[in-house]
Amino acid sequence: MRIVLLGAPGAGKGTIAKLLSIFDGSVQISTGDILRNAVKAKTKLGNEAQGYMERGELVPDSLIMDIMGARLQEPDCKKGFILDGFPRTIPQADALKGLLKKLNLTLDLVVNLDVPREVILDRLTTRRTCSNPSCQEIYNIKSKPPTPDGKCKKCGWKVVQRDDETEEAIGNRLVTYNEKTAPLIDYYQKEGSLKSISSTSSEEIVAGIAKAIKK
Ligand code: ADP
C-alpha cells in the first residue's frame, strides 16, 4: 500500500505506521526519525535541522524535499510505503504530487488520525523513545512503560524523552500543526483520497485503514 498519515504530534502516526508496515511489508518512512538520526550523526542535514526541531518549528520545505525525493526512489519503496510526518505543508504536498507523477505512482489513501487535544497533550508529556537510531520504539510511562531501569524491551538501549518534548516545544509543535499542517486535511478531502479516523485504539485504527484500502 502507499499511504500518507496525517495527524497532530502525538496522534499516533509513528505507532500506526509501524503496525501497518508489519501487516503488509510496506516501508515506514518517518521524516522525524530520518531527521533525528541525522542530528545524532551530526551530518550537514542534521546540523541544519537541529535548531528548528528543538524549537518545535518545521524544517524548511527544500530540505525535506531533498530527503524525500531521494528516499522514495530507493528499492525498498517498491513494496509500498507509509509516509509518517510527511507532507506537513501545502508546498510539500504539491511537491509530493509532482514527485509521484514523475515516478508514475498513486497514493491509495490519506489517513487523518483525529485525536482530541487533551489526549494529545497527555501523550506528548508521557511519551518516551528508544535512543537506538535503528529501533526508536515508542513507550509511554503510563500505558506502555520500558523496563524498570528505563531500557528498551526490544533492543536494550536507553529509553529517553525527546529534546522537543519540553512544555515549550510541545506548545510550538501544536501551533505549527494547526497553522501549517491542518490545512492538508481540506487539501486531500478535495482530492477525494481522505479518510478521517477518530479512535484512540491502535487495533481499531489499523482495521479501519485496512477496510478503506480494500474498497
Ligand atoms: P511529531 O509528529 O510528534 O511532532 P516528528 O517526529 O514527526 O514528530 O517530527 C519531529 C520534528 O521534525 C518536527 O517538529 C519538525 O521540526 C521536523 N519535521 C519532521 N517532518 C517534517 C516535515 N515533513 N517538514 C518539516 N519539518 C519536519
PDB file of C-alpha atoms and ligand atoms in Angstrom:
ATOM      1  CA  MET A   1       0.000   0.000   0.000  1.00  0.00           C
ATOM      2  CA  ARG A   2       1.003   3.614  -0.475  1.00  0.00           C
ATOM      3  CA  ILE A   3      -0.453   5.831   2.198  1.00  0.00           C
ATOM      4  CA  VAL A   4       0.046   9.157   3.952  1.00  0.00           C
ATOM      5  CA  LEU A   5      -0.642   9.501   7.670  1.00  0.00           C
ATOM      6  CA  LEU A   6      -1.764  12.943   8.802  1.00  0.00           C
ATOM      7  CA  GLY A   7      -2.365  13.956  12.399  1.00  0.00           C
ATOM      8  CA  ALA A   8      -1.146  16.278  15.146  1.00  0.00           C
ATOM      9  CA  PRO A   9       2.042  15.496  17.059  1.00  0.00           C
ATOM     10  CA  GLY A  10       1.113  12.682  19.445  1.00  0.00           C
ATOM     11  CA  ALA A  11      -1.832  11.490  17.321  1.00  0.00           C
ATOM     12  CA  GLY A  12      -0.084   8.126  16.882  1.00  0.00           C
ATOM     13  CA  LYS A  13       1.326   8.337  13.336  1.00  0.00           C
ATOM     14  CA  GLY A  14       4.530   6.508  14.276  1.00  0.00           C
ATOM     15  CA  THR A  15       2.768   3.735  16.179  1.00  0.00           C
ATOM     16  CA  ILE A  16       0.222   3.126  13.423  1.00  0.00           C
ATOM     17  CA  ALA A  17       2.869   3.288  10.677  1.00  0.00           C
ATOM     18  CA  LYS A  18       4.914   0.602  12.463  1.00  0.00           C
ATOM     19  CA  LEU A  19       1.850  -1.661  12.812  1.00  0.00           C
ATOM     20  CA  LEU A  20       0.885  -1.186   9.154  1.00  0.00           C
ATOM     21  CA  SER A  21       4.380  -1.986   7.940  1.00  0.00           C
ATOM     22  CA  ILE A  22       4.404  -5.268   9.898  1.00  0.00           C
ATOM     23  CA  PHE A  23       0.985  -6.020   8.419  1.00  0.00           C
ATOM     24  CA  ASP A  24       1.921  -5.904   4.723  1.00  0.00           C
ATOM     25  CA  GLY A  25       5.642  -5.244   4.345  1.00  0.00           C
ATOM     26  CA  SER A  26       5.316  -1.644   3.159  1.00  0.00           C
ATOM     27  CA  VAL A  27       8.187   0.505   4.412  1.00  0.00           C
ATOM     28  CA  GLN A  28       7.596   3.153   7.089  1.00  0.00           C
ATOM     29  CA  ILE A  29       9.154   6.468   6.139  1.00  0.00           C
ATOM     30  CA  SER A  30       9.238   8.897   9.047  1.00  0.00           C
ATOM     31  CA  THR A  31      10.802  12.265   8.257  1.00  0.00           C
ATOM     32  CA  GLY A  32      11.054  12.871  12.034  1.00  0.00           C
ATOM     33  CA  ASP A  33      13.146   9.687  12.503  1.00  0.00           C
ATOM     34  CA  ILE A  34      15.320  10.485   9.476  1.00  0.00           C
ATOM     35  CA  LEU A  35      15.982  13.990  10.834  1.00  0.00           C
ATOM     36  CA  ARG A  36      16.660  12.805  14.416  1.00  0.00           C
ATOM     37  CA  ASN A  37      19.174  10.259  13.085  1.00  0.00           C
ATOM     38  CA  ALA A  38      20.865  12.988  11.027  1.00  0.00           C
ATOM     39  CA  VAL A  39      21.089  15.226  14.120  1.00  0.00           C
ATOM     40  CA  LYS A  40      22.635  12.408  16.160  1.00  0.00           C
ATOM     41  CA  ALA A  41      25.103  11.574  13.392  1.00  0.00           C
ATOM     42  CA  LYS A  42      25.958  15.308  13.094  1.00  0.00           C
ATOM     43  CA  THR A  43      25.613  15.289   9.300  1.00  0.00           C
ATOM     44  CA  LYS A  44      25.202  18.519   7.317  1.00  0.00           C
ATOM     45  CA  LEU A  45      21.447  17.876   7.146  1.00  0.00           C
ATOM     46  CA  GLY A  46      21.352  17.222  10.900  1.00  0.00           C
ATOM     47  CA  ASN A  47      23.202  20.445  11.698  1.00  0.00           C
ATOM     48  CA  GLU A  48      20.816  22.431   9.518  1.00  0.00           C
ATOM     49  CA  ALA A  49      17.707  20.808  11.008  1.00  0.00           C
ATOM     50  CA  GLN A  50      18.609  20.697  14.717  1.00  0.00           C
ATOM     51  CA  GLY A  51      17.642  24.246  15.759  1.00  0.00           C
ATOM     52  CA  TYR A  52      14.239  24.118  14.076  1.00  0.00           C
ATOM     53  CA  MET A  53      13.471  20.756  15.654  1.00  0.00           C
ATOM     54  CA  GLU A  54      14.456  21.752  19.177  1.00  0.00           C
ATOM     55  CA  ARG A  55      12.232  24.837  18.964  1.00  0.00           C
ATOM     56  CA  GLY A  56       9.305  22.763  17.668  1.00  0.00           C
ATOM     57  CA  GLU A  57       9.306  24.523  14.289  1.00  0.00           C
ATOM     58  CA  LEU A  58       9.201  22.906  10.867  1.00  0.00           C
ATOM     59  CA  VAL A  59      12.416  22.267   8.961  1.00  0.00           C
ATOM     60  CA  PRO A  60      12.425  24.191   5.603  1.00  0.00           C
ATOM     61  CA  ASP A  61      10.463  22.509   2.785  1.00  0.00           C
ATOM     62  CA  SER A  62      13.522  22.458   0.491  1.00  0.00           C
ATOM     63  CA  LEU A  63      15.483  20.259   2.940  1.00  0.00           C
ATOM     64  CA  ILE A  64      12.552  17.876   3.338  1.00  0.00           C
ATOM     65  CA  MET A  65      12.019  17.582  -0.409  1.00  0.00           C
ATOM     66  CA  ASP A  66      15.715  16.794  -0.954  1.00  0.00           C
ATOM     67  CA  ILE A  67      15.382  13.932   1.549  1.00  0.00           C
ATOM     68  CA  MET A  68      12.083  12.597   0.213  1.00  0.00           C
ATOM     69  CA  GLY A  69      12.959  12.957  -3.465  1.00  0.00           C
ATOM     70  CA  ALA A  70      15.822  10.509  -2.882  1.00  0.00           C
ATOM     71  CA  ARG A  71      14.099   8.290  -0.290  1.00  0.00           C
ATOM     72  CA  LEU A  72      11.041   7.451  -2.420  1.00  0.00           C
ATOM     73  CA  GLN A  73      13.282   6.195  -5.217  1.00  0.00           C
ATOM     74  CA  GLU A  74      15.071   3.635  -3.049  1.00  0.00           C
ATOM     75  CA  PRO A  75      14.350  -0.016  -3.945  1.00  0.00           C
ATOM     76  CA  ASP A  76      12.524  -0.876  -0.683  1.00  0.00           C
ATOM     77  CA  CYS A  77       9.750   1.561  -1.654  1.00  0.00           C
ATOM     78  CA  LYS A  78       8.668  -0.762  -4.461  1.00  0.00           C
ATOM     79  CA  LYS A  79       6.765  -2.838  -1.868  1.00  0.00           C
ATOM     80  CA  GLY A  80       4.785   0.230  -0.849  1.00  0.00           C
ATOM     81  CA  PHE A  81       5.326   2.977   1.734  1.00  0.00           C
ATOM     82  CA  ILE A  82       3.671   4.596   4.697  1.00  0.00           C
ATOM     83  CA  LEU A  83       4.547   8.260   4.963  1.00  0.00           C
ATOM     84  CA  ASP A  84       4.620   9.296   8.623  1.00  0.00           C
ATOM     85  CA  GLY A  85       5.097  13.015   9.184  1.00  0.00           C
ATOM     86  CA  PHE A  86       5.279  13.995   5.514  1.00  0.00           C
ATOM     87  CA  PRO A  87       3.844  16.026   3.827  1.00  0.00           C
ATOM     88  CA  ARG A  88       3.415  18.621   6.532  1.00  0.00           C
ATOM     89  CA  THR A  89       2.789  21.789   4.485  1.00  0.00           C
ATOM     90  CA  ILE A  90       0.852  22.603   1.301  1.00  0.00           C
ATOM     91  CA  PRO A  91       4.089  23.186  -0.678  1.00  0.00           C
ATOM     92  CA  GLN A  92       5.307  19.735   0.452  1.00  0.00           C
ATOM     93  CA  ALA A  93       2.005  18.155  -0.643  1.00  0.00           C
ATOM     94  CA  ASP A  94       2.272  19.867  -4.049  1.00  0.00           C
ATOM     95  CA  ALA A  95       5.864  18.696  -4.407  1.00  0.00           C
ATOM     96  CA  LEU A  96       4.862  15.143  -3.430  1.00  0.00           C
ATOM     97  CA  LYS A  97       2.174  15.190  -6.102  1.00  0.00           C
ATOM     98  CA  GLY A  98       4.765  16.124  -8.739  1.00  0.00           C
ATOM     99  CA  LEU A  99       7.227  13.524  -7.472  1.00  0.00           C
ATOM    100  CA  LEU A 100       4.652  10.700  -7.539  1.00  0.00           C
ATOM    101  CA  LYS A 101       3.599  11.685 -11.029  1.00  0.00           C
ATOM    102  CA  LYS A 102       7.213  11.556 -12.171  1.00  0.00           C
ATOM    103  CA  LEU A 103       7.606   8.090 -10.603  1.00  0.00           C
ATOM    104  CA  ASN A 104       4.277   7.001 -12.114  1.00  0.00           C
ATOM    105  CA  LEU A 105       2.772   6.161  -8.705  1.00  0.00           C
ATOM    106  CA  THR A 106      -0.511   6.987  -6.977  1.00  0.00           C
ATOM    107  CA  LEU A 107      -1.496   7.092  -3.299  1.00  0.00           C
ATOM    108  CA  ASP A 108      -4.041   4.529  -2.088  1.00  0.00           C
ATOM    109  CA  LEU A 109      -5.202   6.622   0.839  1.00  0.00           C
ATOM    110  CA  VAL A 110      -4.539   9.614   3.063  1.00  0.00           C
ATOM    111  CA  VAL A 111      -5.483   8.905   6.665  1.00  0.00           C
ATOM    112  CA  ASN A 112      -6.206  11.657   9.164  1.00  0.00           C
ATOM    113  CA  LEU A 113      -5.773  10.487  12.750  1.00  0.00           C
ATOM    114  CA  ASP A 114      -8.203  12.716  14.585  1.00  0.00           C
ATOM    115  CA  VAL A 115      -7.416  12.651  18.317  1.00  0.00           C
ATOM    116  CA  PRO A 116      -8.787  15.043  20.993  1.00  0.00           C
ATOM    117  CA  ARG A 117      -6.399  17.756  22.238  1.00  0.00           C
ATOM    118  CA  GLU A 118      -6.431  16.533  25.889  1.00  0.00           C
ATOM    119  CA  VAL A 119      -5.309  13.063  24.784  1.00  0.00           C
ATOM    120  CA  ILE A 120      -2.548  14.584  22.633  1.00  0.00           C
ATOM    121  CA  LEU A 121      -1.194  16.757  25.456  1.00  0.00           C
ATOM    122  CA  ASP A 122      -1.205  13.877  27.912  1.00  0.00           C
ATOM    123  CA  ARG A 123       0.548  11.572  25.436  1.00  0.00           C
ATOM    124  CA  LEU A 124       3.271  14.031  24.481  1.00  0.00           C
ATOM    125  CA  THR A 125       4.342  14.697  28.064  1.00  0.00           C
ATOM    126  CA  THR A 126       4.390  10.985  28.972  1.00  0.00           C
ATOM    127  CA  ARG A 127       5.972   9.688  25.735  1.00  0.00           C
ATOM    128  CA  ARG A 128       9.467   8.193  25.781  1.00  0.00           C
ATOM    129  CA  THR A 129      11.503   6.910  22.802  1.00  0.00           C
ATOM    130  CA  CYS A 130      14.232   4.300  22.430  1.00  0.00           C
ATOM    131  CA  SER A 131      17.562   6.069  21.788  1.00  0.00           C
ATOM    132  CA  ASN A 132      18.772   3.352  19.381  1.00  0.00           C
ATOM    133  CA  PRO A 133      18.576   5.006  15.917  1.00  0.00           C
ATOM    134  CA  SER A 134      17.601   1.752  14.226  1.00  0.00           C
ATOM    135  CA  CYS A 135      14.879   0.932  16.792  1.00  0.00           C
ATOM    136  CA  GLN A 136      13.144   4.135  18.017  1.00  0.00           C
ATOM    137  CA  GLU A 137      10.427   2.068  19.725  1.00  0.00           C
ATOM    138  CA  ILE A 138       7.843   4.352  21.326  1.00  0.00           C
ATOM    139  CA  TYR A 139       6.963   3.997  25.040  1.00  0.00           C
ATOM    140  CA  ASN A 140       4.617   5.739  27.425  1.00  0.00           C
ATOM    141  CA  ILE A 141       5.422   5.968  31.130  1.00  0.00           C
ATOM    142  CA  LYS A 142       1.758   5.329  31.986  1.00  0.00           C
ATOM    143  CA  SER A 143       0.396   2.916  29.389  1.00  0.00           C
ATOM    144  CA  LYS A 144       3.456   1.196  27.883  1.00  0.00           C
ATOM    145  CA  PRO A 145       6.470   1.577  30.175  1.00  0.00           C
ATOM    146  CA  PRO A 146      10.035   0.497  29.311  1.00  0.00           C
ATOM    147  CA  THR A 147      11.910  -1.865  31.727  1.00  0.00           C
ATOM    148  CA  PRO A 148      12.057  -0.666  35.374  1.00  0.00           C
ATOM    149  CA  ASP A 149      15.608   0.666  34.790  1.00  0.00           C
ATOM    150  CA  GLY A 150      14.485   2.649  31.721  1.00  0.00           C
ATOM    151  CA  LYS A 151      15.707   0.345  28.943  1.00  0.00           C
ATOM    152  CA  CYS A 152      14.025  -0.621  25.653  1.00  0.00           C
ATOM    153  CA  LYS A 153      12.299  -4.006  25.850  1.00  0.00           C
ATOM    154  CA  LYS A 154      13.184  -4.736  22.213  1.00  0.00           C
ATOM    155  CA  CYS A 155      16.854  -3.808  21.978  1.00  0.00           C
ATOM    156  CA  GLY A 156      18.039  -2.899  25.498  1.00  0.00           C
ATOM    157  CA  TRP A 157      19.129   0.671  24.664  1.00  0.00           C
ATOM    158  CA  LYS A 158      18.260   3.558  26.986  1.00  0.00           C
ATOM    159  CA  VAL A 159      14.744   4.983  26.606  1.00  0.00           C
ATOM    160  CA  VAL A 160      14.734   8.802  26.665  1.00  0.00           C
ATOM    161  CA  GLN A 161      12.486  11.869  26.384  1.00  0.00           C
ATOM    162  CA  ARG A 162      12.939  13.628  23.026  1.00  0.00           C
ATOM    163  CA  ASP A 163      14.601  17.070  23.013  1.00  0.00           C
ATOM    164  CA  ASP A 164      11.426  18.583  21.546  1.00  0.00           C
ATOM    165  CA  GLU A 165       9.269  17.137  24.329  1.00  0.00           C
ATOM    166  CA  THR A 166       9.632  20.100  26.680  1.00  0.00           C
ATOM    167  CA  GLU A 167       6.443  22.006  27.501  1.00  0.00           C
ATOM    168  CA  GLU A 168       7.502  24.986  25.363  1.00  0.00           C
ATOM    169  CA  ALA A 169       8.452  22.928  22.296  1.00  0.00           C
ATOM    170  CA  ILE A 170       5.262  20.868  22.565  1.00  0.00           C
ATOM    171  CA  GLY A 171       3.204  24.111  22.582  1.00  0.00           C
ATOM    172  CA  ASN A 172       5.073  25.314  19.467  1.00  0.00           C
ATOM    173  CA  ARG A 173       4.598  21.996  17.681  1.00  0.00           C
ATOM    174  CA  LEU A 174       0.840  22.129  18.226  1.00  0.00           C
ATOM    175  CA  VAL A 175       0.578  25.743  16.992  1.00  0.00           C
ATOM    176  CA  THR A 176       2.709  24.863  13.957  1.00  0.00           C
ATOM    177  CA  TYR A 177       0.498  21.848  13.271  1.00  0.00           C
ATOM    178  CA  ASN A 178      -2.679  23.975  13.315  1.00  0.00           C
ATOM    179  CA  GLU A 179      -1.200  26.662  11.056  1.00  0.00           C
ATOM    180  CA  LYS A 180       0.795  24.646   8.545  1.00  0.00           C
ATOM    181  CA  THR A 181      -0.357  21.016   8.551  1.00  0.00           C
ATOM    182  CA  ALA A 182      -4.077  21.004   9.427  1.00  0.00           C
ATOM    183  CA  PRO A 183      -4.908  22.692   6.041  1.00  0.00           C
ATOM    184  CA  LEU A 184      -3.787  19.438   4.378  1.00  0.00           C
ATOM    185  CA  ILE A 185      -6.960  17.764   5.665  1.00  0.00           C
ATOM    186  CA  ASP A 186      -9.003  20.002   3.373  1.00  0.00           C
ATOM    187  CA  TYR A 187      -6.449  19.637   0.580  1.00  0.00           C
ATOM    188  CA  TYR A 188      -6.756  15.830   0.483  1.00  0.00           C
ATOM    189  CA  GLN A 189     -10.506  15.899   1.189  1.00  0.00           C
ATOM    190  CA  LYS A 190     -10.932  17.889  -2.045  1.00  0.00           C
ATOM    191  CA  GLU A 191      -8.872  15.286  -3.891  1.00  0.00           C
ATOM    192  CA  GLY A 192     -11.198  12.554  -2.594  1.00  0.00           C
ATOM    193  CA  SER A 193      -8.419  10.499  -1.042  1.00  0.00           C
ATOM    194  CA  LEU A 194      -9.003  11.313   2.654  1.00  0.00           C
ATOM    195  CA  LYS A 195     -10.243   9.014   5.392  1.00  0.00           C
ATOM    196  CA  SER A 196     -10.582  10.512   8.881  1.00  0.00           C
ATOM    197  CA  ILE A 197     -10.460   8.105  11.812  1.00  0.00           C
ATOM    198  CA  SER A 198     -11.243   9.213  15.344  1.00  0.00           C
ATOM    199  CA  SER A 199     -10.275   6.384  17.624  1.00  0.00           C
ATOM    200  CA  THR A 200      -7.595   6.052  20.269  1.00  0.00           C
ATOM    201  CA  SER A 201      -7.323   2.277  19.827  1.00  0.00           C
ATOM    202  CA  SER A 202      -4.480   1.188  17.509  1.00  0.00           C
ATOM    203  CA  GLU A 203      -6.288  -2.040  16.603  1.00  0.00           C
ATOM    204  CA  GLU A 204      -9.417  -0.128  15.566  1.00  0.00           C
ATOM    205  CA  ILE A 205      -7.382   2.359  13.521  1.00  0.00           C
ATOM    206  CA  VAL A 206      -5.445  -0.354  11.672  1.00  0.00           C
ATOM    207  CA  ALA A 207      -8.680  -2.259  10.954  1.00  0.00           C
ATOM    208  CA  GLY A 208     -10.306   0.964   9.670  1.00  0.00           C
ATOM    209  CA  ILE A 209      -7.372   1.623   7.318  1.00  0.00           C
ATOM    210  CA  ALA A 210      -7.324  -1.983   6.035  1.00  0.00           C
ATOM    211  CA  LYS A 211     -11.045  -1.766   5.290  1.00  0.00           C
ATOM    212  CA  ALA A 212     -10.762   1.582   3.498  1.00  0.00           C
ATOM    213  CA  ILE A 213      -7.938   0.286   1.295  1.00  0.00           C
ATOM    214  CA  LYS A 214      -9.875  -2.805   0.245  1.00  0.00           C
ATOM    215  CA  LYS A 215     -12.770  -0.713  -1.052  1.00  0.00           C
TER     216      LYS A 215
HETATM  217  P1  ADP B   1       5.673  14.841  15.795  1.00  0.00           P
HETATM  218  O1  ADP B   1       4.708  14.470  14.705  1.00  0.00           O
HETATM  219  O2  ADP B   1       5.425  14.094  17.047  1.00  0.00           O
HETATM  220  O3  ADP B   1       5.822  16.319  16.005  1.00  0.00           O
HETATM  221  P2  ADP B   1       8.005  14.051  14.164  1.00  0.00           P
HETATM  222  O4  ADP B   1       8.958  13.029  14.668  1.00  0.00           O
HETATM  223  O5  ADP B   1       7.164  13.724  13.001  1.00  0.00           O
HETATM  224  O6  ADP B   1       7.137  14.397  15.440  1.00  0.00           O
HETATM  225  O7  ADP B   1       8.780  15.410  13.834  1.00  0.00           O
HETATM  226  C1  ADP B   1       9.693  15.994  14.716  1.00  0.00           C
HETATM  227  C2  ADP B   1      10.225  17.310  14.147  1.00  0.00           C
HETATM  228  O8  ADP B   1      10.924  17.050  12.924  1.00  0.00           O
HETATM  229  C3  ADP B   1       9.173  18.325  13.764  1.00  0.00           C
HETATM  230  O9  ADP B   1       8.764  19.120  14.865  1.00  0.00           O
HETATM  231  C4  ADP B   1       9.908  19.146  12.691  1.00  0.00           C
HETATM  232  O10 ADP B   1      10.832  20.042  13.270  1.00  0.00           O
HETATM  233  C5  ADP B   1      10.703  18.091  11.964  1.00  0.00           C
HETATM  234  N1  ADP B   1       9.950  17.512  10.803  1.00  0.00           N
HETATM  235  C6  ADP B   1       9.544  16.221  10.662  1.00  0.00           C
HETATM  236  N2  ADP B   1       8.894  16.038   9.493  1.00  0.00           N
HETATM  237  C7  ADP B   1       8.881  17.246   8.873  1.00  0.00           C
HETATM  238  C8  ADP B   1       8.351  17.727   7.635  1.00  0.00           C
HETATM  239  N3  ADP B   1       7.689  16.919   6.777  1.00  0.00           N
HETATM  240  N4  ADP B   1       8.512  19.039   7.341  1.00  0.00           N
HETATM  241  C9  ADP B   1       9.175  19.869   8.167  1.00  0.00           C
HETATM  242  N5  ADP B   1       9.693  19.502   9.353  1.00  0.00           N
HETATM  243  C10 ADP B   1       9.560  18.198   9.701  1.00  0.00           C
END
